[in-house]
PDB file of C-alpha atoms in Angstrom:
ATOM      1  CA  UNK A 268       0.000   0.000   0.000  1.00  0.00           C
ATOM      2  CA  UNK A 269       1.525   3.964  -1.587  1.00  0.00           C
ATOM      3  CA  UNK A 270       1.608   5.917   2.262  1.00  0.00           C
ATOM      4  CA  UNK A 271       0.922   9.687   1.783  1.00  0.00           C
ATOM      5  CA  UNK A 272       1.766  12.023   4.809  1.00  0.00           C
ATOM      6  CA  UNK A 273      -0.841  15.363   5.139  1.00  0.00           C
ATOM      7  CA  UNK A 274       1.325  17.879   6.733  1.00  0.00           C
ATOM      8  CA  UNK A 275      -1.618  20.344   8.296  1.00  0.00           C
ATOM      9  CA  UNK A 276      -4.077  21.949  11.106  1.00  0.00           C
ATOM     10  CA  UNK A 277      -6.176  19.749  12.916  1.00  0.00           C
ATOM     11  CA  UNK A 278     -10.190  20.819  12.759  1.00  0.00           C
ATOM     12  CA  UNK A 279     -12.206  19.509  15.865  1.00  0.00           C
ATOM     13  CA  UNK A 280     -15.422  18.965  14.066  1.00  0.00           C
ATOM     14  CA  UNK A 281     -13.472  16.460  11.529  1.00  0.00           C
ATOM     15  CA  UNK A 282     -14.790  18.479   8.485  1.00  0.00           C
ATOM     16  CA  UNK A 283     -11.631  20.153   7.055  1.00  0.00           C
ATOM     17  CA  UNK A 284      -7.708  19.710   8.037  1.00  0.00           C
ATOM     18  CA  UNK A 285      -5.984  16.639   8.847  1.00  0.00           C
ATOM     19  CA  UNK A 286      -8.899  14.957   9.372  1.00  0.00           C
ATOM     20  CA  UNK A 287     -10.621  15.583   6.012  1.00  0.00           C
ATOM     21  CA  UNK A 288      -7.051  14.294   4.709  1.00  0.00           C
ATOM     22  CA  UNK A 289      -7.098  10.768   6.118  1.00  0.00           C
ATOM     23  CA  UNK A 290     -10.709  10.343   4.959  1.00  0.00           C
ATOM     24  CA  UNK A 291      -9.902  11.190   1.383  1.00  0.00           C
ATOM     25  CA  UNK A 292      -6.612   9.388   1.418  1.00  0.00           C
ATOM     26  CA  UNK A 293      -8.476   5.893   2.801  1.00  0.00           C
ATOM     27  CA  UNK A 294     -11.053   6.498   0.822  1.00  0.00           C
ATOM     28  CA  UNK A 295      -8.756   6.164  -2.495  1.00  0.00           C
ATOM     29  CA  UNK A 296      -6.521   3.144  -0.720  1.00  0.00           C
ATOM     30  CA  UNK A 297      -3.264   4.664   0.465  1.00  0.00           C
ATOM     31  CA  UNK A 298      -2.364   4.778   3.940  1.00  0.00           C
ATOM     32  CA  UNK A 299      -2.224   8.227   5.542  1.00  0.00           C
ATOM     33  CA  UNK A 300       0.166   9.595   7.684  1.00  0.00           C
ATOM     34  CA  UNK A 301      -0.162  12.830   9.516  1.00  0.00           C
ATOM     35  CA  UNK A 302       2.084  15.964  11.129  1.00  0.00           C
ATOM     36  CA  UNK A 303      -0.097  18.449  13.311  1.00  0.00           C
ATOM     37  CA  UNK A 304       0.761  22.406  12.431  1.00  0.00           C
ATOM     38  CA  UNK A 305      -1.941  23.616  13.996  1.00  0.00           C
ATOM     39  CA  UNK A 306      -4.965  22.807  16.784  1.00  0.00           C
ATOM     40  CA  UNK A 307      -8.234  24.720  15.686  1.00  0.00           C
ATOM     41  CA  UNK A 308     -10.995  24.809  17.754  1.00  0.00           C
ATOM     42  CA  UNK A 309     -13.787  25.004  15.079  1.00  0.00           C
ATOM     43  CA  UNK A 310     -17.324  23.396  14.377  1.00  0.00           C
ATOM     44  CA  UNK A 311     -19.599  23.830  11.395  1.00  0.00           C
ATOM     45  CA  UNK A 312     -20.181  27.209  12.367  1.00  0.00           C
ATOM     46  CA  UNK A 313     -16.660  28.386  12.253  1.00  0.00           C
ATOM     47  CA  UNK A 314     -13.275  28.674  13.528  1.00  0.00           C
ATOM     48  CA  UNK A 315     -13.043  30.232  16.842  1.00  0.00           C
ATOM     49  CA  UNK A 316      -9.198  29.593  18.093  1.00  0.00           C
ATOM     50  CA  UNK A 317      -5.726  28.396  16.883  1.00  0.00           C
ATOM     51  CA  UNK A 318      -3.008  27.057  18.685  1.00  0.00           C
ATOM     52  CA  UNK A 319       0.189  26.880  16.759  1.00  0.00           C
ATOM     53  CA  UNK A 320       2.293  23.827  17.038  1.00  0.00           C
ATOM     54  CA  UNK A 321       6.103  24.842  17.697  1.00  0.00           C
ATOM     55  CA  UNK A 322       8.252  24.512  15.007  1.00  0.00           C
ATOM     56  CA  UNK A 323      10.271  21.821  16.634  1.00  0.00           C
ATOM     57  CA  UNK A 324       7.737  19.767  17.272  1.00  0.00           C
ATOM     58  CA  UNK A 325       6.604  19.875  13.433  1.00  0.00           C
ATOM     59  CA  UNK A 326      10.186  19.371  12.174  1.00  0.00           C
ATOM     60  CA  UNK A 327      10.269  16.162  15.038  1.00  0.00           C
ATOM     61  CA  UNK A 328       6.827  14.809  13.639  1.00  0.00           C
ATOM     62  CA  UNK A 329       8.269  15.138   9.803  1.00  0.00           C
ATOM     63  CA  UNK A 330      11.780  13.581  10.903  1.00  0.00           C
ATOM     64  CA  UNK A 331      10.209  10.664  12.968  1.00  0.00           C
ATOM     65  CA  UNK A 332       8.110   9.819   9.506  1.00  0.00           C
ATOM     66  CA  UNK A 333      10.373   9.631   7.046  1.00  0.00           C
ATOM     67  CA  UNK A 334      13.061   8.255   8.539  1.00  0.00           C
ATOM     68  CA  UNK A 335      11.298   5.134   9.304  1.00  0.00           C
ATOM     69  CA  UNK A 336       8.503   4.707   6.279  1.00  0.00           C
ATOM     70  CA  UNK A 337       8.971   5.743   3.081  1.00  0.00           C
ATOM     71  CA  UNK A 338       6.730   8.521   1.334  1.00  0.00           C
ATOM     72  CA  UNK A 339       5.032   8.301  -1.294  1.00  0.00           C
ATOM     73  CA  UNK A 340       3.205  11.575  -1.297  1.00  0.00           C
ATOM     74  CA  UNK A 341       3.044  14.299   0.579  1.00  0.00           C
ATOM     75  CA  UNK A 342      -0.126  17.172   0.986  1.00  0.00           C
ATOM     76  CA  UNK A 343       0.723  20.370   2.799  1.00  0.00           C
ATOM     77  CA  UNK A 344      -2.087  22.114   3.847  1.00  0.00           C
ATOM     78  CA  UNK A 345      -2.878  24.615   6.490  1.00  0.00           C
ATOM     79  CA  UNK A 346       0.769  25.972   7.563  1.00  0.00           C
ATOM     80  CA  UNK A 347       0.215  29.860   9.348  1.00  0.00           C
ATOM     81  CA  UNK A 348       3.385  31.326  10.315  1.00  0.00           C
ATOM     82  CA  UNK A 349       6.523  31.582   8.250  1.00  0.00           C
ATOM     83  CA  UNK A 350       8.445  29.999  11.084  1.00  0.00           C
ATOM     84  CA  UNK A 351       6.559  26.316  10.504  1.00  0.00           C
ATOM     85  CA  UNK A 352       6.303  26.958   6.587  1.00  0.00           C
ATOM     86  CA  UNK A 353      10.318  27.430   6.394  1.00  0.00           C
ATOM     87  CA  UNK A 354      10.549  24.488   8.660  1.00  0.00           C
ATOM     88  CA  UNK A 355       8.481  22.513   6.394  1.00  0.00           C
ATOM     89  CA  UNK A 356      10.363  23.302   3.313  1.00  0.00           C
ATOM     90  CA  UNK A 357      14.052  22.711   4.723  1.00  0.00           C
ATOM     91  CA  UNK A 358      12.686  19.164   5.558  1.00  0.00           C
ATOM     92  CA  UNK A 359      10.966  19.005   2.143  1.00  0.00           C
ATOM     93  CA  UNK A 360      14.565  19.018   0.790  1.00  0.00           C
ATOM     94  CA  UNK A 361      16.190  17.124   3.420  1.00  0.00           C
ATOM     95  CA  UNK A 362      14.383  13.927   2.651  1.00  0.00           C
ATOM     96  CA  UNK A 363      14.228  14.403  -0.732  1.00  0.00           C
ATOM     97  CA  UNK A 364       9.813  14.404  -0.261  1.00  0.00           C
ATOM     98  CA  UNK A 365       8.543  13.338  -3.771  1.00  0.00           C
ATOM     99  CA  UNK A 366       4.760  14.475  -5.195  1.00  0.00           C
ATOM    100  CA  UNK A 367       4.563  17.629  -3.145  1.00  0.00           C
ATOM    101  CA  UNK A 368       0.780  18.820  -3.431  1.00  0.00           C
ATOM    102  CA  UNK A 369       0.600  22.169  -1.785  1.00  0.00           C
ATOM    103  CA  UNK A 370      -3.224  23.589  -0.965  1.00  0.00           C
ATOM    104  CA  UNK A 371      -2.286  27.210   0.104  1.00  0.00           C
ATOM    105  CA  UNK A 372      -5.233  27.573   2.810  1.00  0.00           C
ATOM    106  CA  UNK A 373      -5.207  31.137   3.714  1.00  0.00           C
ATOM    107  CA  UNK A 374      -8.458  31.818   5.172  1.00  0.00           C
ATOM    108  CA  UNK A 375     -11.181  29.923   6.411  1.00  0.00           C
ATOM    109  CA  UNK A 376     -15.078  29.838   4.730  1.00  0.00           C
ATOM    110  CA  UNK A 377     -15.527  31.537   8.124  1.00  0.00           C
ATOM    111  CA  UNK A 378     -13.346  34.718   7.520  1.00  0.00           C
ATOM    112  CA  UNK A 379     -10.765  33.418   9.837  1.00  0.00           C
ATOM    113  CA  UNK A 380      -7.186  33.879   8.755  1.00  0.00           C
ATOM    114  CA  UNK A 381      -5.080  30.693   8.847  1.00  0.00           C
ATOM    115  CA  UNK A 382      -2.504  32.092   7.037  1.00  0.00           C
ATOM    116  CA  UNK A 383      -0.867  35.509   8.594  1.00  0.00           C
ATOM    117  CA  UNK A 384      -0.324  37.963   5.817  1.00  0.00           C
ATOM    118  CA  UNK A 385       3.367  38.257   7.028  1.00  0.00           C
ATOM    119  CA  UNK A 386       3.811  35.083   5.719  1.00  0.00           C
ATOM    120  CA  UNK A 387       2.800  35.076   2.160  1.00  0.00           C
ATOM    121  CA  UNK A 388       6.194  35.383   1.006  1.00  0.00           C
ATOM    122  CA  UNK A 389       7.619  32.318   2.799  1.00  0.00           C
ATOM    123  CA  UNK A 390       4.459  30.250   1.803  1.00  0.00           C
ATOM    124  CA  UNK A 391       5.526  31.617  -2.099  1.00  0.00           C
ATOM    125  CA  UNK A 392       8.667  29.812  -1.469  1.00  0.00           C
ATOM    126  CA  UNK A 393       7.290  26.439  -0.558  1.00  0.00           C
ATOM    127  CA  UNK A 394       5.408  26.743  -3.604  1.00  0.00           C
ATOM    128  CA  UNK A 395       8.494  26.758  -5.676  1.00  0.00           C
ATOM    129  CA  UNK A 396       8.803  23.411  -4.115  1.00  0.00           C
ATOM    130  CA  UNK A 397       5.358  21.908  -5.368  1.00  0.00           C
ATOM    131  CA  UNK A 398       4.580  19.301  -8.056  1.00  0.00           C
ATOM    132  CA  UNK A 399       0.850  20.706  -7.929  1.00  0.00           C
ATOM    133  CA  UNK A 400      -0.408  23.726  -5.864  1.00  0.00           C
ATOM    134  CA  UNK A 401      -4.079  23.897  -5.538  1.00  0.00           C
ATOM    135  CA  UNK A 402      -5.366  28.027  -5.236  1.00  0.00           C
ATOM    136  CA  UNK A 403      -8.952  28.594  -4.874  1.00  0.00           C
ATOM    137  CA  UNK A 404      -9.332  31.865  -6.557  1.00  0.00           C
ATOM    138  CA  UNK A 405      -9.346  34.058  -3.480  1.00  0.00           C
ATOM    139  CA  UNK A 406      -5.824  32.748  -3.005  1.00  0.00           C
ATOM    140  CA  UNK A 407      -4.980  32.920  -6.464  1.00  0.00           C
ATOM    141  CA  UNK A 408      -5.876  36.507  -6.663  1.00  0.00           C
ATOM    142  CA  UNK A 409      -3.108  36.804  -3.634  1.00  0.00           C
ATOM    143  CA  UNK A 410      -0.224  34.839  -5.171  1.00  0.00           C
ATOM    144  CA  UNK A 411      -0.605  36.328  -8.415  1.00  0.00           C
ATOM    145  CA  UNK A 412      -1.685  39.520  -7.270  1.00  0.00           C
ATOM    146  CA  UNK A 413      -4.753  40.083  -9.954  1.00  0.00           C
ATOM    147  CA  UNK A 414      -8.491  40.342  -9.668  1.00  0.00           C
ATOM    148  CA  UNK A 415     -10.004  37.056 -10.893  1.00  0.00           C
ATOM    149  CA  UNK A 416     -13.588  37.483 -12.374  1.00  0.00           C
ATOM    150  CA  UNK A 417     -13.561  35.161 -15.515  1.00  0.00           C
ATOM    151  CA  UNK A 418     -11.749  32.119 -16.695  1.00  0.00           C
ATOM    152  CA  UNK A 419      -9.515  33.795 -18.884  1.00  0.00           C
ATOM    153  CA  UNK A 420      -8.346  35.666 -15.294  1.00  0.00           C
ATOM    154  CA  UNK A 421      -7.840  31.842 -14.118  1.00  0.00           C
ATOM    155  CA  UNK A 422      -5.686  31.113 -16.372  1.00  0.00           C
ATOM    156  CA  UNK A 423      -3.203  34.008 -16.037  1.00  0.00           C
ATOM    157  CA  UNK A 424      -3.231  34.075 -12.623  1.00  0.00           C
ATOM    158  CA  UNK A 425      -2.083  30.290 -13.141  1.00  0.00           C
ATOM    159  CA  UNK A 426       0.720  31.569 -15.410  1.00  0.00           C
ATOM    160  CA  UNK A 427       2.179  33.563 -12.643  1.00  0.00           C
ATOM    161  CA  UNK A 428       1.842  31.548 -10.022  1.00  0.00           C
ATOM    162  CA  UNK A 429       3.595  28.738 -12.402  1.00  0.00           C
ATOM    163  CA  UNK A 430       6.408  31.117 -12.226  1.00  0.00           C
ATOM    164  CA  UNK A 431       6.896  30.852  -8.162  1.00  0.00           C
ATOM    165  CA  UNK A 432       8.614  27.421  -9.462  1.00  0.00           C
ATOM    166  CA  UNK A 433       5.392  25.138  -8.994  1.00  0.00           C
ATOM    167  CA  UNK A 434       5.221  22.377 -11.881  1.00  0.00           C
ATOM    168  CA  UNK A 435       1.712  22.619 -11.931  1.00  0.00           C
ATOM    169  CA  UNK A 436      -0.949  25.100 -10.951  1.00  0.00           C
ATOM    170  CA  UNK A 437      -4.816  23.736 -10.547  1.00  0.00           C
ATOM    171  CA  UNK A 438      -6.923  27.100  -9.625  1.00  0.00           C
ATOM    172  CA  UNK A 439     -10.366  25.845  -8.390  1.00  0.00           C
ATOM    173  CA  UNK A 440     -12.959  27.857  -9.659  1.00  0.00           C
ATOM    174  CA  UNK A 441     -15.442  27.119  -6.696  1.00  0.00           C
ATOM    175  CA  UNK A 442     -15.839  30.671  -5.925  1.00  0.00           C
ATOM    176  CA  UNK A 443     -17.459  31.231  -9.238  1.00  0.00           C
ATOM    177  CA  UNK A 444     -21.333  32.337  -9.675  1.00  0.00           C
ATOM    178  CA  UNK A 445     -21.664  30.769 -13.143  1.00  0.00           C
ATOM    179  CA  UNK A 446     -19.713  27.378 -13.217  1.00  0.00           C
ATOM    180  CA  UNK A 447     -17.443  25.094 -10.440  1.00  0.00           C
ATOM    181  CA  UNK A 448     -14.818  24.286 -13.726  1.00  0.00           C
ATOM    182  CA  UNK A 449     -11.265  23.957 -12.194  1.00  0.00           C
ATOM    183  CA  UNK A 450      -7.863  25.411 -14.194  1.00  0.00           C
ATOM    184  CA  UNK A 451      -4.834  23.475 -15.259  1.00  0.00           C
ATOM    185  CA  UNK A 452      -1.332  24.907 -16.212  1.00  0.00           C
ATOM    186  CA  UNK A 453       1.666  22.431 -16.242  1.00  0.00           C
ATOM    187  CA  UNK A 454       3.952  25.718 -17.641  1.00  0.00           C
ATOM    188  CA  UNK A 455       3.058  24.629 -21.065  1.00  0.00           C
ATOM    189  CA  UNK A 456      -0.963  23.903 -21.671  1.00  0.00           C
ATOM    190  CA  UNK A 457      -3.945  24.546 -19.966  1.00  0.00           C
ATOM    191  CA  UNK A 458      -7.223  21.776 -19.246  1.00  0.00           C
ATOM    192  CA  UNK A 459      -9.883  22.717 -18.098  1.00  0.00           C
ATOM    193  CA  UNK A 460     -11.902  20.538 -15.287  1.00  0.00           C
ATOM    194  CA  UNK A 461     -15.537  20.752 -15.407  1.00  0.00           C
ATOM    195  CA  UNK A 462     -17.288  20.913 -12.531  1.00  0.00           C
ATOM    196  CA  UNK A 463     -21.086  20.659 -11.750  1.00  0.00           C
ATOM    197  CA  UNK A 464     -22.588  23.214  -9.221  1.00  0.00           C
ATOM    198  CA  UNK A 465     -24.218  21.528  -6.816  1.00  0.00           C
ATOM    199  CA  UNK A 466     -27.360  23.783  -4.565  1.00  0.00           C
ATOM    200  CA  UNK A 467     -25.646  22.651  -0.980  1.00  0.00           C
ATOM    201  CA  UNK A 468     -24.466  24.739   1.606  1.00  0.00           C
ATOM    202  CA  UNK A 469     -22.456  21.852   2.726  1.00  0.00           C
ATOM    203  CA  UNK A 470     -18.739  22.453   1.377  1.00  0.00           C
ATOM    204  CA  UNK A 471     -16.728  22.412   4.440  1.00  0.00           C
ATOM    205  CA  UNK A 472     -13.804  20.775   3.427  1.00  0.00           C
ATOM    206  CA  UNK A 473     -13.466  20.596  -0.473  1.00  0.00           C
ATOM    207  CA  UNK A 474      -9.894  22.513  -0.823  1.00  0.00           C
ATOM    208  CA  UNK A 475      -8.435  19.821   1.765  1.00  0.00           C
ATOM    209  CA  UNK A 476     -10.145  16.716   0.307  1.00  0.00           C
ATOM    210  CA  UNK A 477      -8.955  17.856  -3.222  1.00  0.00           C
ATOM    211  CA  UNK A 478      -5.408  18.354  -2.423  1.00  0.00           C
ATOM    212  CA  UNK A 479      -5.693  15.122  -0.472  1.00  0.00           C
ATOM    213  CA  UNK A 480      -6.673  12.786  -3.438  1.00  0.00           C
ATOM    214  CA  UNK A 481      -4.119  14.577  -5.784  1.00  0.00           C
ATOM    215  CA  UNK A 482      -1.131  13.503  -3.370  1.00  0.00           C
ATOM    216  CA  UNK A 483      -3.246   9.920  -3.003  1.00  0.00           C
ATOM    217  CA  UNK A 484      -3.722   9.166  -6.879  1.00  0.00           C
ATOM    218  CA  UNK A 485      -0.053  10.429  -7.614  1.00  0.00           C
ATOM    219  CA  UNK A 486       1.198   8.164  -4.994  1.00  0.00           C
ATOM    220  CA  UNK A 487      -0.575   5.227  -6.728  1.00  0.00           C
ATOM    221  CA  UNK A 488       1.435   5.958  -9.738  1.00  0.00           C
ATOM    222  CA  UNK A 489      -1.236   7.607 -11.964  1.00  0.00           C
ATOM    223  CA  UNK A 490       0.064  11.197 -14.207  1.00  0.00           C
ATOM    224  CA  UNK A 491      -0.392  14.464 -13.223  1.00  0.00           C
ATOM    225  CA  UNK A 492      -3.598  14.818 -15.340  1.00  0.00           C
ATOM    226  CA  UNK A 493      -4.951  11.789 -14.726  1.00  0.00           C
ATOM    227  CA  UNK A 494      -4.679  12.514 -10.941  1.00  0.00           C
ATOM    228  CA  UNK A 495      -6.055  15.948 -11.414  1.00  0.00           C
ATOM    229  CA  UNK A 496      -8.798  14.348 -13.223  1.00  0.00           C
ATOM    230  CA  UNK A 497      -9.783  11.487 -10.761  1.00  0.00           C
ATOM    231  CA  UNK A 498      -9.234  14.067  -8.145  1.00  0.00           C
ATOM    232  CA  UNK A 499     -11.882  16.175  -9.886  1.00  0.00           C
ATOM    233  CA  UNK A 500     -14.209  13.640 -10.032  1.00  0.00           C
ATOM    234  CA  UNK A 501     -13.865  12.253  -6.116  1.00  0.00           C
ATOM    235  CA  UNK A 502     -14.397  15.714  -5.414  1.00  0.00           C
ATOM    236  CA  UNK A 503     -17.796  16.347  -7.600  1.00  0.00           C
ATOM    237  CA  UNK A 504     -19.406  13.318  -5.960  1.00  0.00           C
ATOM    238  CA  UNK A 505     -18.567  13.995  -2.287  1.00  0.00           C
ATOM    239  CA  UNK A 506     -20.231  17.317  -2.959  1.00  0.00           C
ATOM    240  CA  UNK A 507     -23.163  15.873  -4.470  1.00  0.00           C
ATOM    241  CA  UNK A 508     -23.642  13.523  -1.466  1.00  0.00           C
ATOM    242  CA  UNK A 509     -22.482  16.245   1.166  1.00  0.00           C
ATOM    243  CA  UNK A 510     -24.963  16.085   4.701  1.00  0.00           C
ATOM    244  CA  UNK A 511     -25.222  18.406   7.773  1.00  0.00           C
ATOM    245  CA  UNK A 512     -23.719  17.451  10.838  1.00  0.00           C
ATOM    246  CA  UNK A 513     -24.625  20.795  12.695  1.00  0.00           C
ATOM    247  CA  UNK A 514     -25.864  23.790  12.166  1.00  0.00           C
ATOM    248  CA  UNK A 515     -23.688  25.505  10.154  1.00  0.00           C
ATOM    249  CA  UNK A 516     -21.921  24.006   6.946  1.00  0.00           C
ATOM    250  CA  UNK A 517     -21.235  20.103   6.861  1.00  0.00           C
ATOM    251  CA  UNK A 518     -18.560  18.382   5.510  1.00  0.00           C
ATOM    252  CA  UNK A 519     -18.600  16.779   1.745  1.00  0.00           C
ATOM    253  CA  UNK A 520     -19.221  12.748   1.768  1.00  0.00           C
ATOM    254  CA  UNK A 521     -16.480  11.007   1.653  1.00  0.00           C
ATOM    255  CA  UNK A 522     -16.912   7.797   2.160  1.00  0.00           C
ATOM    256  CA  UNK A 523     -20.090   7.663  -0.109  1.00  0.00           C
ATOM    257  CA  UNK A 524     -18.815   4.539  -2.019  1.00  0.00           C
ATOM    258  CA  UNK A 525     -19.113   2.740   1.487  1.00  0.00           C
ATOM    259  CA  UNK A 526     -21.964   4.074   3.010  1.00  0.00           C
ATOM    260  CA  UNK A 527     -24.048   3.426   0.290  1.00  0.00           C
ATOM    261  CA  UNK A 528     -22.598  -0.611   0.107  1.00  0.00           C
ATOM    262  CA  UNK A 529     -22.918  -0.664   4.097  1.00  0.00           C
ATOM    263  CA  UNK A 530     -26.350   0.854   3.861  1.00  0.00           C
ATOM    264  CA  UNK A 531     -25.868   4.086   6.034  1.00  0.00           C
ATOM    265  CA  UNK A 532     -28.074   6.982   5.755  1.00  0.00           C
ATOM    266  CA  UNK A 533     -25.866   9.828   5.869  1.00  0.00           C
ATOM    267  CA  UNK A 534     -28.136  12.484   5.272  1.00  0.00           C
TER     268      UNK A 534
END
């Protein structure tokens, strides 16, 4: 079995994060491995709190991983101060990490900021590191520093951000009134993604689990595109089959395949 390592924050209400991350990654069939940045204290409603993991202690969970199992993948999501995120990237080359998927979180579907704006430029330089970095467009209009309002926007904010050094930029067009179609740029051609919008509030989660099944699907030894595109279509159906767990927004389904076998109702 390909092992895949989620380097991220942990959410409480299991929607987003780490948690999101080992979902997605069993759900495909690799085994995932995990290294805490972050403790949020969140629920469908929100995030509320943050608690920062020391750097040490994230450069200690990253050592004790790869020097005993070997990596097939690794996802880096939320990463908040440029302390952990330069930590993150001198291990990166230390072990040599292979399929580096990189899902710049920056600020929660809450308004809370998980990434502080100081840090932006040390997060641009992990980038440079990526195989694939995953932007929705509110990030993508940060790293590339244009307004995004169409999908010819998309695809030059991909251009730039394909200059940071990334090998491939996917920006998710999510945040889009008209269509959910997602952007490709590999530094030479664009593909476009398409995406169906689905009427549900319940979207907590879909940057993570994306990212996540990139890094899983590359790890299994599929190409770029066809992990984007498998990715893509994990993605559509755990929106379609998303539930509430609270009262706020619920998380996408992602274990749809085996509730529906096992007979769970999940709504």
């Amino acid at each position: 079995m390909k092992k895949v390592l989620t380097i991220a924050g942990s959410d409480s209400c299991g929607g987003a994060g780490v948690q999101a991350d080992l979902k997605t990654m069993s759900a495909i069939g690799v085994y995932g491995m995990s290294v805490i940045t972050a403790v949020t204290a969140q629920n469908t409603m929100g995030v509320f709190d943050v608690l920062e993991i020391d750097k040490s202690m994230v450069a200690k969970q990253i050592q004790c991983i790869f020097e005993d199992i070997e990596v097939d993948a690794v996802k880096i999501g939320m990463v908040s101060n440029a302390e952990i995120i330069n930590t993150i990237g001198e291990c990166l080359i230390k072990y040599k990490a292979k399929n580096i998927v990189i899902d710049p979180v920056m600020v929660s579907k809450s308004g809370y900021f998980l990434l502080k704006k100081e840090a932006i430029n040390e997060m641009k330089n992990l980038i440079s590191m990526a195989d694939v970095v995953t932007p929705n467009i509110p990030e993508a209009e940060v790293l590339s520093g244009i307004h995004i309002t169409s999908e010819d926007d998309m695809k030059r904010s991909a251009e730039i951000i394909a200059k940071l050094g990334a090998k491939s930029v996917l920006v998710k067009g999510g945040h889009r009134c008209n269509d959910a179609n997602d952007i490709s740029f590999n530094g030479k051609k664009f593909i476009t993604l398409e995406g169906e919008r689905v009427n549900t509030k319940n979207t907590h989660g879909t940057g993570c689990t994306l990212s996540s099944a990139i890094a899983s699907f590359l790890a299994k030894g599929f190409s770029l595109d066809e992990a984007l595109s498998l990715s893509k279509k994990y993605i559509n159906e755990a929106i379609k089959n998303s539930f509430s767990i609270g009262k706020g927004v619920g998380p996408v389904g992602h274990f749809i395949d085996l509730y529906k076998k096992g007979g769970i109702k999940y709504e």
